[in-house]
Amino acid sequence: MSSVKIFSGSAHPKLANAIADNYGKPLGKCEKQTFSDGEMGVFFTESVRGSDVFIIQPTVPPADNIWELLLLIDAARRASAKYVTVVVPYFGYARQDRKDKPRVSIAAKLAANVITSAGADRIMTCDLHAGQIQGFFDIPVDHLDASAIFYPYIKNLNLENMIIASPDVGGTARARSYAKLFEVDMVICDKHRKRANEVASMQVIGDVEGKDVVLVDDMVDTAGTISKAGTLLKEKGANSVRAFATHGVLSGNAYKNIEESALEELIITDTIPQQQESSKIKVLTVADLFAKAIRKIHDHESISSLFIK
C-alpha cells in the first residue's frame, strides 16, 4: 500500500500539525515563495511519487489561500503523487450556493470546479453551509459532522430542561438532528435580513419558558444573528442560552457582539484560526476527527463510525 504524506498550506498550520500528530506522522515538507509583485509559487521539498497525499488548507480569506491550495494540488499531481486528497476543514464561499437574486455568481460551484480541475481526487470537509454542495463536486466528498465533537460537551453539561434551537429557518434540519439525538424538543428563530450580515427582525417559533437553550449552527460570522437570537430567547423566558457553531469566522464586530450578548458561552471548533481570545468563546479541536478520517480513507474503510447516530 502506498504511503501517506500529509502537507499543510499556510492558512492554518496549527491545525495541520495537530492532525498530523494525531495521525502519528510529521507534516511533510513544502515551501511557498512570493515574488515582490505578490505572485505565489509552491513546491514540495521531498518526494511524493506514488504516495497518497493529503493537503490540509481551509479556504478562509484572503483568496490567496484558495490559490495556494490549487498550486499545491497541481504540484502534487505533477510530482507523480498516486492520489491527492484535499482536506478543507472550512469550505469558504459555501454561502454563495444558489442564485438568490438576478445576475449573481454561484461561488460555491466555481470553487468546486477549480479544485477538481486542479487535479484533486477527493475532498474532505466538515459541516458545509448546505449539504447539497457535495453535489457540486465531480469527485468523492467525505463530509464530516462536528456533532461528534459537540455531543460529548453538550452531554457533560447535564442540562435538566434542555431544548435545541436553530438561529434561522435554514438550519432547521441541523437542529432537528440534535433534538433527535438528545430526545428533546426544538424551536426556531425566524429571521429576516435587509442585507448580508444585517438582521432586520427575528421571532421565536416555539416555547422556551424555563428552558436551557442550545443554539446550533454551522458558522458564526459577525455574530449578529446568534447574539440577537440569544437576547430574544432570554426575553422569551429561557433559563440559559448557549451556542454551538462549527466554524468561527468571527469577522467585523463579532467578538464585541458575543461579549455583550446574553449567551452563556459560544463553543466553536478550530477549523478556522482565531484572531483573538474571548472569555465567552471555547474552542474544541477537530484534529482527531480528521486524523481518523484520513486513516480510514487510506485504508479504504468506511467513515460511518465517525458519525454520532
PDB file of C-alpha atoms in Angstrom:
ATOM      1  CA  MET A   1       0.000   0.000   0.000  1.00  0.00           C
ATOM      2  CA  SER A   2       1.237   3.489  -0.846  1.00  0.00           C
ATOM      3  CA  SER A   3       2.486   5.673   1.985  1.00  0.00           C
ATOM      4  CA  VAL A   4       0.556   8.581   3.457  1.00  0.00           C
ATOM      5  CA  LYS A   5       2.077  12.055   3.278  1.00  0.00           C
ATOM      6  CA  ILE A   6       0.323  14.975   4.939  1.00  0.00           C
ATOM      7  CA  PHE A   7       1.085  18.542   3.917  1.00  0.00           C
ATOM      8  CA  SER A   8      -0.187  21.926   5.031  1.00  0.00           C
ATOM      9  CA  GLY A   9      -0.798  25.200   3.285  1.00  0.00           C
ATOM     10  CA  SER A  10      -0.185  28.430   5.167  1.00  0.00           C
ATOM     11  CA  ALA A  11      -3.835  29.097   6.124  1.00  0.00           C
ATOM     12  CA  HIS A  12      -3.903  27.035   9.341  1.00  0.00           C
ATOM     13  CA  PRO A  13      -0.593  25.243  10.093  1.00  0.00           C
ATOM     14  CA  LYS A  14      -1.513  24.811  13.778  1.00  0.00           C
ATOM     15  CA  LEU A  15      -4.476  22.587  12.908  1.00  0.00           C
ATOM     16  CA  ALA A  16      -2.477  20.734  10.243  1.00  0.00           C
ATOM     17  CA  ASN A  17       0.243  19.929  12.795  1.00  0.00           C
ATOM     18  CA  ALA A  18      -2.377  18.702  15.264  1.00  0.00           C
ATOM     19  CA  ILE A  19      -3.967  16.448  12.624  1.00  0.00           C
ATOM     20  CA  ALA A  20      -0.560  15.026  11.680  1.00  0.00           C
ATOM     21  CA  ASP A  21       0.298  14.440  15.364  1.00  0.00           C
ATOM     22  CA  ASN A  22      -2.992  12.609  15.913  1.00  0.00           C
ATOM     23  CA  TYR A  23      -2.352  10.535  12.803  1.00  0.00           C
ATOM     24  CA  GLY A  24       1.134   9.705  14.022  1.00  0.00           C
ATOM     25  CA  LYS A  25       3.256  11.209  11.251  1.00  0.00           C
ATOM     26  CA  PRO A  26       5.083  14.520  10.951  1.00  0.00           C
ATOM     27  CA  LEU A  27       3.901  17.028   8.383  1.00  0.00           C
ATOM     28  CA  GLY A  28       5.572  16.709   5.005  1.00  0.00           C
ATOM     29  CA  LYS A  29       7.865  19.482   3.852  1.00  0.00           C
ATOM     30  CA  CYS A  30       6.775  22.047   1.309  1.00  0.00           C
ATOM     31  CA  GLU A  31       7.572  25.703   0.803  1.00  0.00           C
ATOM     32  CA  LYS A  32       5.870  28.785  -0.527  1.00  0.00           C
ATOM     33  CA  GLN A  33       7.723  31.578  -2.274  1.00  0.00           C
ATOM     34  CA  THR A  34       6.326  35.003  -3.015  1.00  0.00           C
ATOM     35  CA  PHE A  35       7.722  37.353  -5.632  1.00  0.00           C
ATOM     36  CA  SER A  36       7.968  41.074  -4.992  1.00  0.00           C
ATOM     37  CA  ASP A  37       4.796  41.702  -7.008  1.00  0.00           C
ATOM     38  CA  GLY A  38       2.830  39.229  -4.872  1.00  0.00           C
ATOM     39  CA  GLU A  39       2.937  36.280  -7.282  1.00  0.00           C
ATOM     40  CA  MET A  40       2.999  32.994  -5.400  1.00  0.00           C
ATOM     41  CA  GLY A  41       4.769  29.698  -6.045  1.00  0.00           C
ATOM     42  CA  VAL A  42       4.817  26.426  -4.083  1.00  0.00           C
ATOM     43  CA  PHE A  43       6.971  23.314  -4.204  1.00  0.00           C
ATOM     44  CA  PHE A  44       7.486  20.100  -2.246  1.00  0.00           C
ATOM     45  CA  THR A  45      10.942  19.622  -0.764  1.00  0.00           C
ATOM     46  CA  GLU A  46      10.519  15.853  -0.504  1.00  0.00           C
ATOM     47  CA  SER A  47       9.389  13.176  -2.928  1.00  0.00           C
ATOM     48  CA  VAL A  48       5.678  12.394  -3.178  1.00  0.00           C
ATOM     49  CA  ARG A  49       5.974   9.922  -6.064  1.00  0.00           C
ATOM     50  CA  GLY A  50       3.464   7.093  -5.618  1.00  0.00           C
ATOM     51  CA  SER A  51       2.204   8.485  -2.291  1.00  0.00           C
ATOM     52  CA  ASP A  52      -1.286   9.176  -1.004  1.00  0.00           C
ATOM     53  CA  VAL A  53      -1.019  12.939  -0.496  1.00  0.00           C
ATOM     54  CA  PHE A  54      -3.332  14.799   1.896  1.00  0.00           C
ATOM     55  CA  ILE A  55      -3.222  18.611   1.638  1.00  0.00           C
ATOM     56  CA  ILE A  56      -4.740  20.496   4.593  1.00  0.00           C
ATOM     57  CA  GLN A  57      -5.963  24.003   3.840  1.00  0.00           C
ATOM     58  CA  PRO A  58      -9.185  25.722   4.991  1.00  0.00           C
ATOM     59  CA  THR A  59     -10.221  28.177   2.282  1.00  0.00           C
ATOM     60  CA  VAL A  60     -10.573  31.162   4.596  1.00  0.00           C
ATOM     61  CA  PRO A  61      -9.948  34.713   3.324  1.00  0.00           C
ATOM     62  CA  PRO A  62      -7.824  36.065   1.766  1.00  0.00           C
ATOM     63  CA  ALA A  63      -8.405  34.416  -1.608  1.00  0.00           C
ATOM     64  CA  ASP A  64      -4.654  33.647  -1.762  1.00  0.00           C
ATOM     65  CA  ASN A  65      -5.425  30.624   0.427  1.00  0.00           C
ATOM     66  CA  ILE A  66      -7.544  29.093  -2.332  1.00  0.00           C
ATOM     67  CA  TRP A  67      -4.887  29.837  -4.935  1.00  0.00           C
ATOM     68  CA  GLU A  68      -2.187  28.305  -2.739  1.00  0.00           C
ATOM     69  CA  LEU A  69      -4.312  25.170  -2.359  1.00  0.00           C
ATOM     70  CA  LEU A  70      -4.705  24.889  -6.133  1.00  0.00           C
ATOM     71  CA  LEU A  71      -0.956  25.258  -6.634  1.00  0.00           C
ATOM     72  CA  LEU A  72      -0.267  22.554  -4.049  1.00  0.00           C
ATOM     73  CA  ILE A  73      -2.708  20.185  -5.775  1.00  0.00           C
ATOM     74  CA  ASP A  74      -1.086  20.871  -9.144  1.00  0.00           C
ATOM     75  CA  ALA A  75       2.431  20.431  -7.722  1.00  0.00           C
ATOM     76  CA  ALA A  76       1.491  17.087  -6.139  1.00  0.00           C
ATOM     77  CA  ARG A  77      -0.075  15.864  -9.367  1.00  0.00           C
ATOM     78  CA  ARG A  78       2.946  16.898 -11.446  1.00  0.00           C
ATOM     79  CA  ALA A  79       5.268  15.241  -8.896  1.00  0.00           C
ATOM     80  CA  SER A  80       3.549  11.883  -9.594  1.00  0.00           C
ATOM     81  CA  ALA A  81       1.532  11.542  -6.398  1.00  0.00           C
ATOM     82  CA  LYS A  82      -0.662   8.454  -6.610  1.00  0.00           C
ATOM     83  CA  TYR A  83      -3.726  10.067  -5.028  1.00  0.00           C
ATOM     84  CA  VAL A  84      -4.402  13.642  -3.940  1.00  0.00           C
ATOM     85  CA  THR A  85      -6.970  14.288  -1.216  1.00  0.00           C
ATOM     86  CA  VAL A  86      -7.789  17.875  -0.307  1.00  0.00           C
ATOM     87  CA  VAL A  87      -8.640  18.370   3.372  1.00  0.00           C
ATOM     88  CA  VAL A  88     -10.665  21.577   3.668  1.00  0.00           C
ATOM     89  CA  PRO A  89     -11.909  21.845   7.283  1.00  0.00           C
ATOM     90  CA  TYR A  90     -13.761  25.049   6.362  1.00  0.00           C
ATOM     91  CA  PHE A  91     -15.021  25.359   2.782  1.00  0.00           C
ATOM     92  CA  GLY A  92     -15.149  29.083   2.008  1.00  0.00           C
ATOM     93  CA  TYR A  93     -17.672  30.669  -0.364  1.00  0.00           C
ATOM     94  CA  ALA A  94     -20.216  27.978   0.624  1.00  0.00           C
ATOM     95  CA  ARG A  95     -22.811  30.656   1.440  1.00  0.00           C
ATOM     96  CA  GLN A  96     -22.962  31.513  -2.272  1.00  0.00           C
ATOM     97  CA  ASP A  97     -24.577  28.223  -3.275  1.00  0.00           C
ATOM     98  CA  ARG A  98     -27.526  29.403  -5.401  1.00  0.00           C
ATOM     99  CA  LYS A  99     -28.902  32.320  -7.401  1.00  0.00           C
ATOM    100  CA  ASP A 100     -30.823  34.227  -4.752  1.00  0.00           C
ATOM    101  CA  LYS A 101     -31.024  37.303  -6.968  1.00  0.00           C
ATOM    102  CA  PRO A 102     -30.526  38.016 -10.680  1.00  0.00           C
ATOM    103  CA  ARG A 103     -27.073  38.156 -12.299  1.00  0.00           C
ATOM    104  CA  VAL A 104     -25.113  36.697  -9.372  1.00  0.00           C
ATOM    105  CA  SER A 105     -22.333  34.093  -9.424  1.00  0.00           C
ATOM    106  CA  ILE A 106     -22.608  30.739  -7.660  1.00  0.00           C
ATOM    107  CA  ALA A 107     -19.194  30.881  -5.986  1.00  0.00           C
ATOM    108  CA  ALA A 108     -19.504  27.521  -4.198  1.00  0.00           C
ATOM    109  CA  LYS A 109     -19.875  25.730  -7.523  1.00  0.00           C
ATOM    110  CA  LEU A 110     -16.997  27.701  -9.035  1.00  0.00           C
ATOM    111  CA  ALA A 111     -14.750  26.782  -6.088  1.00  0.00           C
ATOM    112  CA  ALA A 112     -15.698  23.117  -6.503  1.00  0.00           C
ATOM    113  CA  ASN A 113     -14.896  23.289 -10.219  1.00  0.00           C
ATOM    114  CA  VAL A 114     -11.425  24.769  -9.810  1.00  0.00           C
ATOM    115  CA  ILE A 115     -10.434  22.334  -7.041  1.00  0.00           C
ATOM    116  CA  THR A 116     -11.473  19.430  -9.250  1.00  0.00           C
ATOM    117  CA  SER A 117      -9.793  20.924 -12.332  1.00  0.00           C
ATOM    118  CA  ALA A 118      -6.535  21.413 -10.410  1.00  0.00           C
ATOM    119  CA  GLY A 119      -6.314  17.627 -10.030  1.00  0.00           C
ATOM    120  CA  ALA A 120      -7.796  16.698  -6.657  1.00  0.00           C
ATOM    121  CA  ASP A 121      -9.046  13.100  -6.469  1.00  0.00           C
ATOM    122  CA  ARG A 122     -11.112  13.549  -3.303  1.00  0.00           C
ATOM    123  CA  ILE A 123     -12.173  16.291  -0.890  1.00  0.00           C
ATOM    124  CA  MET A 124     -12.715  16.021   2.847  1.00  0.00           C
ATOM    125  CA  THR A 125     -14.565  18.803   4.641  1.00  0.00           C
ATOM    126  CA  CYS A 126     -16.768  19.461   7.661  1.00  0.00           C
ATOM    127  CA  ASP A 127     -20.285  20.883   8.056  1.00  0.00           C
ATOM    128  CA  LEU A 128     -20.845  22.531   4.695  1.00  0.00           C
ATOM    129  CA  HIS A 129     -23.188  25.513   4.808  1.00  0.00           C
ATOM    130  CA  ALA A 130     -25.589  23.488   2.683  1.00  0.00           C
ATOM    131  CA  GLY A 131     -25.349  19.723   2.325  1.00  0.00           C
ATOM    132  CA  GLN A 132     -26.203  19.810  -1.373  1.00  0.00           C
ATOM    133  CA  ILE A 133     -22.835  21.465  -2.097  1.00  0.00           C
ATOM    134  CA  GLN A 134     -21.475  17.908  -2.074  1.00  0.00           C
ATOM    135  CA  GLY A 135     -23.190  17.547  -5.440  1.00  0.00           C
ATOM    136  CA  PHE A 136     -21.165  20.442  -6.864  1.00  0.00           C
ATOM    137  CA  PHE A 137     -18.108  18.172  -6.930  1.00  0.00           C
ATOM    138  CA  ASP A 138     -17.470  15.517  -9.568  1.00  0.00           C
ATOM    139  CA  ILE A 139     -15.093  13.736  -7.169  1.00  0.00           C
ATOM    140  CA  PRO A 140     -15.844  11.846  -3.912  1.00  0.00           C
ATOM    141  CA  VAL A 141     -16.681  14.074  -0.938  1.00  0.00           C
ATOM    142  CA  ASP A 142     -16.203  12.986   2.675  1.00  0.00           C
ATOM    143  CA  HIS A 143     -18.495  15.286   4.629  1.00  0.00           C
ATOM    144  CA  LEU A 144     -17.641  15.073   8.338  1.00  0.00           C
ATOM    145  CA  ASP A 145     -20.038  16.185  11.054  1.00  0.00           C
ATOM    146  CA  ALA A 146     -18.985  18.279  14.062  1.00  0.00           C
ATOM    147  CA  SER A 147     -21.736  16.714  16.177  1.00  0.00           C
ATOM    148  CA  ALA A 148     -19.126  14.078  17.039  1.00  0.00           C
ATOM    149  CA  ILE A 149     -17.190  16.914  18.720  1.00  0.00           C
ATOM    150  CA  PHE A 150     -20.138  18.757  20.269  1.00  0.00           C
ATOM    151  CA  TYR A 151     -22.169  15.786  21.526  1.00  0.00           C
ATOM    152  CA  PRO A 152     -19.868  14.846  24.462  1.00  0.00           C
ATOM    153  CA  TYR A 153     -19.576  18.507  25.507  1.00  0.00           C
ATOM    154  CA  ILE A 154     -23.345  19.078  25.490  1.00  0.00           C
ATOM    155  CA  LYS A 155     -23.959  15.774  27.291  1.00  0.00           C
ATOM    156  CA  ASN A 156     -21.499  16.705  30.054  1.00  0.00           C
ATOM    157  CA  LEU A 157     -23.370  19.974  30.682  1.00  0.00           C
ATOM    158  CA  ASN A 158     -26.202  17.893  32.241  1.00  0.00           C
ATOM    159  CA  LEU A 159     -28.833  20.478  31.347  1.00  0.00           C
ATOM    160  CA  GLU A 160     -32.113  19.465  33.031  1.00  0.00           C
ATOM    161  CA  ASN A 161     -34.520  21.341  30.756  1.00  0.00           C
ATOM    162  CA  MET A 162     -32.574  21.333  27.503  1.00  0.00           C
ATOM    163  CA  ILE A 163     -34.155  22.395  24.248  1.00  0.00           C
ATOM    164  CA  ILE A 164     -32.431  22.719  20.882  1.00  0.00           C
ATOM    165  CA  ALA A 165     -32.812  25.886  18.809  1.00  0.00           C
ATOM    166  CA  SER A 166     -31.955  26.891  15.266  1.00  0.00           C
ATOM    167  CA  PRO A 167     -30.955  30.549  14.776  1.00  0.00           C
ATOM    168  CA  ASP A 168     -32.711  30.567  11.386  1.00  0.00           C
ATOM    169  CA  VAL A 169     -35.105  28.505   9.279  1.00  0.00           C
ATOM    170  CA  GLY A 170     -32.254  27.287   7.063  1.00  0.00           C
ATOM    171  CA  GLY A 171     -30.700  25.411   9.980  1.00  0.00           C
ATOM    172  CA  THR A 172     -33.875  23.525  10.892  1.00  0.00           C
ATOM    173  CA  ALA A 173     -32.596  20.143   9.659  1.00  0.00           C
ATOM    174  CA  ARG A 174     -29.389  20.516  11.704  1.00  0.00           C
ATOM    175  CA  ALA A 175     -31.324  21.475  14.847  1.00  0.00           C
ATOM    176  CA  ARG A 176     -33.762  18.622  14.339  1.00  0.00           C
ATOM    177  CA  SER A 177     -30.909  16.100  14.156  1.00  0.00           C
ATOM    178  CA  TYR A 178     -29.535  17.363  17.503  1.00  0.00           C
ATOM    179  CA  ALA A 179     -33.023  17.328  19.042  1.00  0.00           C
ATOM    180  CA  LYS A 180     -33.477  13.727  17.896  1.00  0.00           C
ATOM    181  CA  LEU A 181     -30.042  12.809  19.240  1.00  0.00           C
ATOM    182  CA  PHE A 182     -30.833  14.127  22.737  1.00  0.00           C
ATOM    183  CA  GLU A 183     -34.549  13.270  22.555  1.00  0.00           C
ATOM    184  CA  VAL A 184     -35.663  16.821  23.340  1.00  0.00           C
ATOM    185  CA  ASP A 185     -37.863  19.435  21.666  1.00  0.00           C
ATOM    186  CA  MET A 186     -36.677  22.199  19.338  1.00  0.00           C
ATOM    187  CA  VAL A 187     -37.563  25.773  18.459  1.00  0.00           C
ATOM    188  CA  ILE A 188     -36.716  28.013  15.520  1.00  0.00           C
ATOM    189  CA  CYS A 189     -35.661  31.656  15.426  1.00  0.00           C
ATOM    190  CA  ASP A 190     -37.155  33.001  12.203  1.00  0.00           C
ATOM    191  CA  LYS A 191     -35.086  35.935  10.955  1.00  0.00           C
ATOM    192  CA  HIS A 192     -35.461  38.430   8.154  1.00  0.00           C
ATOM    193  CA  ARG A 193     -32.440  40.164   6.602  1.00  0.00           C
ATOM    194  CA  LYS A 194     -32.348  43.529   4.834  1.00  0.00           C
ATOM    195  CA  ARG A 195     -28.865  42.770   3.526  1.00  0.00           C
ATOM    196  CA  ALA A 196     -25.940  40.412   4.174  1.00  0.00           C
ATOM    197  CA  ASN A 197     -24.674  40.374   7.796  1.00  0.00           C
ATOM    198  CA  GLU A 198     -27.585  42.515   8.996  1.00  0.00           C
ATOM    199  CA  VAL A 199     -30.685  41.073  10.692  1.00  0.00           C
ATOM    200  CA  ALA A 200     -33.791  43.254  10.360  1.00  0.00           C
ATOM    201  CA  SER A 201     -36.206  41.256  12.541  1.00  0.00           C
ATOM    202  CA  MET A 202     -36.489  37.941  14.367  1.00  0.00           C
ATOM    203  CA  GLN A 203     -39.177  35.923  16.127  1.00  0.00           C
ATOM    204  CA  VAL A 204     -39.190  32.638  18.051  1.00  0.00           C
ATOM    205  CA  ILE A 205     -41.316  29.740  16.841  1.00  0.00           C
ATOM    206  CA  GLY A 206     -41.907  27.569  19.908  1.00  0.00           C
ATOM    207  CA  ASP A 207     -41.871  27.847  23.708  1.00  0.00           C
ATOM    208  CA  VAL A 208     -38.610  28.290  25.658  1.00  0.00           C
ATOM    209  CA  GLU A 209     -40.028  29.305  29.041  1.00  0.00           C
ATOM    210  CA  GLY A 210     -37.749  27.906  31.778  1.00  0.00           C
ATOM    211  CA  LYS A 211     -35.620  26.014  29.254  1.00  0.00           C
ATOM    212  CA  ASP A 212     -31.860  25.711  28.850  1.00  0.00           C
ATOM    213  CA  VAL A 213     -31.465  26.544  25.183  1.00  0.00           C
ATOM    214  CA  VAL A 214     -28.730  25.097  22.976  1.00  0.00           C
ATOM    215  CA  LEU A 215     -28.409  27.000  19.697  1.00  0.00           C
ATOM    216  CA  VAL A 216     -26.727  25.035  16.903  1.00  0.00           C
ATOM    217  CA  ASP A 217     -25.403  26.443  13.631  1.00  0.00           C
ATOM    218  CA  ASP A 218     -22.740  25.708  11.029  1.00  0.00           C
ATOM    219  CA  MET A 219     -20.922  29.050  11.303  1.00  0.00           C
ATOM    220  CA  VAL A 220     -20.753  32.338  13.172  1.00  0.00           C
ATOM    221  CA  ASP A 221     -19.592  35.316  11.125  1.00  0.00           C
ATOM    222  CA  THR A 222     -20.358  38.737  12.611  1.00  0.00           C
ATOM    223  CA  ALA A 223     -22.334  37.009  15.415  1.00  0.00           C
ATOM    224  CA  GLY A 224     -25.252  39.368  14.776  1.00  0.00           C
ATOM    225  CA  THR A 225     -27.775  36.559  14.292  1.00  0.00           C
ATOM    226  CA  ILE A 226     -26.596  34.396  17.178  1.00  0.00           C
ATOM    227  CA  SER A 227     -26.432  37.382  19.572  1.00  0.00           C
ATOM    228  CA  LYS A 228     -29.895  38.606  18.601  1.00  0.00           C
ATOM    229  CA  ALA A 229     -31.249  35.069  18.973  1.00  0.00           C
ATOM    230  CA  GLY A 230     -29.696  34.783  22.444  1.00  0.00           C
ATOM    231  CA  THR A 231     -31.267  38.045  23.579  1.00  0.00           C
ATOM    232  CA  LEU A 232     -34.677  37.140  22.158  1.00  0.00           C
ATOM    233  CA  LEU A 233     -34.672  33.674  23.716  1.00  0.00           C
ATOM    234  CA  LYS A 234     -33.823  35.186  27.112  1.00  0.00           C
ATOM    235  CA  GLU A 235     -36.680  37.680  26.704  1.00  0.00           C
ATOM    236  CA  LYS A 236     -38.996  34.761  25.980  1.00  0.00           C
ATOM    237  CA  GLY A 237     -38.148  33.224  29.358  1.00  0.00           C
ATOM    238  CA  ALA A 238     -35.202  30.924  28.621  1.00  0.00           C
ATOM    239  CA  ASN A 239     -33.211  29.948  31.705  1.00  0.00           C
ATOM    240  CA  SER A 240     -29.887  29.916  29.814  1.00  0.00           C
ATOM    241  CA  VAL A 241     -28.693  30.152  26.211  1.00  0.00           C
ATOM    242  CA  ARG A 242     -25.567  28.554  24.749  1.00  0.00           C
ATOM    243  CA  ALA A 243     -24.478  28.484  21.127  1.00  0.00           C
ATOM    244  CA  PHE A 244     -22.555  25.821  19.193  1.00  0.00           C
ATOM    245  CA  ALA A 245     -21.167  26.570  15.731  1.00  0.00           C
ATOM    246  CA  THR A 246     -18.647  24.546  13.783  1.00  0.00           C
ATOM    247  CA  HIS A 247     -16.874  27.396  12.011  1.00  0.00           C
ATOM    248  CA  GLY A 248     -15.897  30.521  13.940  1.00  0.00           C
ATOM    249  CA  VAL A 249     -15.457  33.029  11.113  1.00  0.00           C
ATOM    250  CA  LEU A 250     -15.834  35.867  13.645  1.00  0.00           C
ATOM    251  CA  SER A 251     -15.337  38.920  11.468  1.00  0.00           C
ATOM    252  CA  GLY A 252     -16.224  42.572  11.982  1.00  0.00           C
ATOM    253  CA  ASN A 253     -17.656  43.234  15.458  1.00  0.00           C
ATOM    254  CA  ALA A 254     -18.134  39.538  16.212  1.00  0.00           C
ATOM    255  CA  TYR A 255     -16.089  39.412  19.430  1.00  0.00           C
ATOM    256  CA  LYS A 256     -17.780  42.546  20.780  1.00  0.00           C
ATOM    257  CA  ASN A 257     -21.230  41.217  19.846  1.00  0.00           C
ATOM    258  CA  ILE A 258     -20.570  37.933  21.646  1.00  0.00           C
ATOM    259  CA  GLU A 259     -19.154  39.596  24.775  1.00  0.00           C
ATOM    260  CA  GLU A 260     -22.200  41.885  25.006  1.00  0.00           C
ATOM    261  CA  SER A 261     -24.725  39.155  24.184  1.00  0.00           C
ATOM    262  CA  ALA A 262     -26.960  37.149  26.519  1.00  0.00           C
ATOM    263  CA  LEU A 263     -25.112  33.950  25.610  1.00  0.00           C
ATOM    264  CA  GLU A 264     -23.585  31.945  28.440  1.00  0.00           C
ATOM    265  CA  GLU A 265     -20.897  30.743  26.029  1.00  0.00           C
ATOM    266  CA  LEU A 266     -20.130  30.109  22.385  1.00  0.00           C
ATOM    267  CA  ILE A 267     -18.463  26.818  21.513  1.00  0.00           C
ATOM    268  CA  ILE A 268     -16.725  26.556  18.145  1.00  0.00           C
ATOM    269  CA  THR A 269     -14.115  24.282  16.576  1.00  0.00           C
ATOM    270  CA  ASP A 270     -10.642  25.076  15.292  1.00  0.00           C
ATOM    271  CA  THR A 271     -11.459  24.670  11.578  1.00  0.00           C
ATOM    272  CA  ILE A 272     -10.577  28.375  11.280  1.00  0.00           C
ATOM    273  CA  PRO A 273      -7.664  30.055  13.119  1.00  0.00           C
ATOM    274  CA  GLN A 274      -8.882  32.522  15.738  1.00  0.00           C
ATOM    275  CA  GLN A 275      -7.671  36.126  15.758  1.00  0.00           C
ATOM    276  CA  GLN A 276      -8.160  36.730  19.478  1.00  0.00           C
ATOM    277  CA  GLU A 277      -9.482  35.164  22.667  1.00  0.00           C
ATOM    278  CA  SER A 278     -12.737  35.795  24.492  1.00  0.00           C
ATOM    279  CA  SER A 279     -13.976  34.730  27.916  1.00  0.00           C
ATOM    280  CA  LYS A 280     -17.221  33.540  26.338  1.00  0.00           C
ATOM    281  CA  ILE A 281     -15.675  31.545  23.478  1.00  0.00           C
ATOM    282  CA  LYS A 282     -14.392  27.999  23.866  1.00  0.00           C
ATOM    283  CA  VAL A 283     -12.606  26.212  21.000  1.00  0.00           C
ATOM    284  CA  LEU A 284     -12.786  22.427  20.565  1.00  0.00           C
ATOM    285  CA  THR A 285     -10.418  20.690  18.179  1.00  0.00           C
ATOM    286  CA  VAL A 286     -11.344  18.639  15.108  1.00  0.00           C
ATOM    287  CA  ALA A 287      -7.778  17.292  14.747  1.00  0.00           C
ATOM    288  CA  ASP A 288      -8.538  13.780  15.980  1.00  0.00           C
ATOM    289  CA  LEU A 289     -11.691  13.551  13.845  1.00  0.00           C
ATOM    290  CA  PHE A 290      -9.803  14.441  10.666  1.00  0.00           C
ATOM    291  CA  ALA A 291      -6.848  12.201  11.566  1.00  0.00           C
ATOM    292  CA  LYS A 292      -9.186   9.223  11.967  1.00  0.00           C
ATOM    293  CA  ALA A 293     -10.880  10.054   8.659  1.00  0.00           C
ATOM    294  CA  ILE A 294      -7.517  10.235   6.855  1.00  0.00           C
ATOM    295  CA  ARG A 295      -6.557   6.826   8.246  1.00  0.00           C
ATOM    296  CA  LYS A 296      -9.858   5.246   7.198  1.00  0.00           C
ATOM    297  CA  ILE A 297      -9.689   6.722   3.699  1.00  0.00           C
ATOM    298  CA  HIS A 298      -6.142   5.492   3.227  1.00  0.00           C
ATOM    299  CA  ASP A 299      -7.124   2.019   4.472  1.00  0.00           C
ATOM    300  CA  HIS A 300     -10.234   2.025   2.226  1.00  0.00           C
ATOM    301  CA  GLU A 301     -12.547   1.738   5.229  1.00  0.00           C
ATOM    302  CA  SER A 302     -15.952   3.272   5.833  1.00  0.00           C
ATOM    303  CA  ILE A 303     -16.023   6.537   7.787  1.00  0.00           C
ATOM    304  CA  SER A 304     -19.554   5.900   9.113  1.00  0.00           C
ATOM    305  CA  SER A 305     -18.162   5.083  12.567  1.00  0.00           C
ATOM    306  CA  LEU A 306     -17.052   8.729  12.891  1.00  0.00           C
ATOM    307  CA  PHE A 307     -20.648   9.947  12.963  1.00  0.00           C
ATOM    308  CA  ILE A 308     -22.887  10.169  16.039  1.00  0.00           C
ATOM    309  CA  LYS A 309     -26.072   8.222  15.309  1.00  0.00           C
TER     310      LYS A 309
END
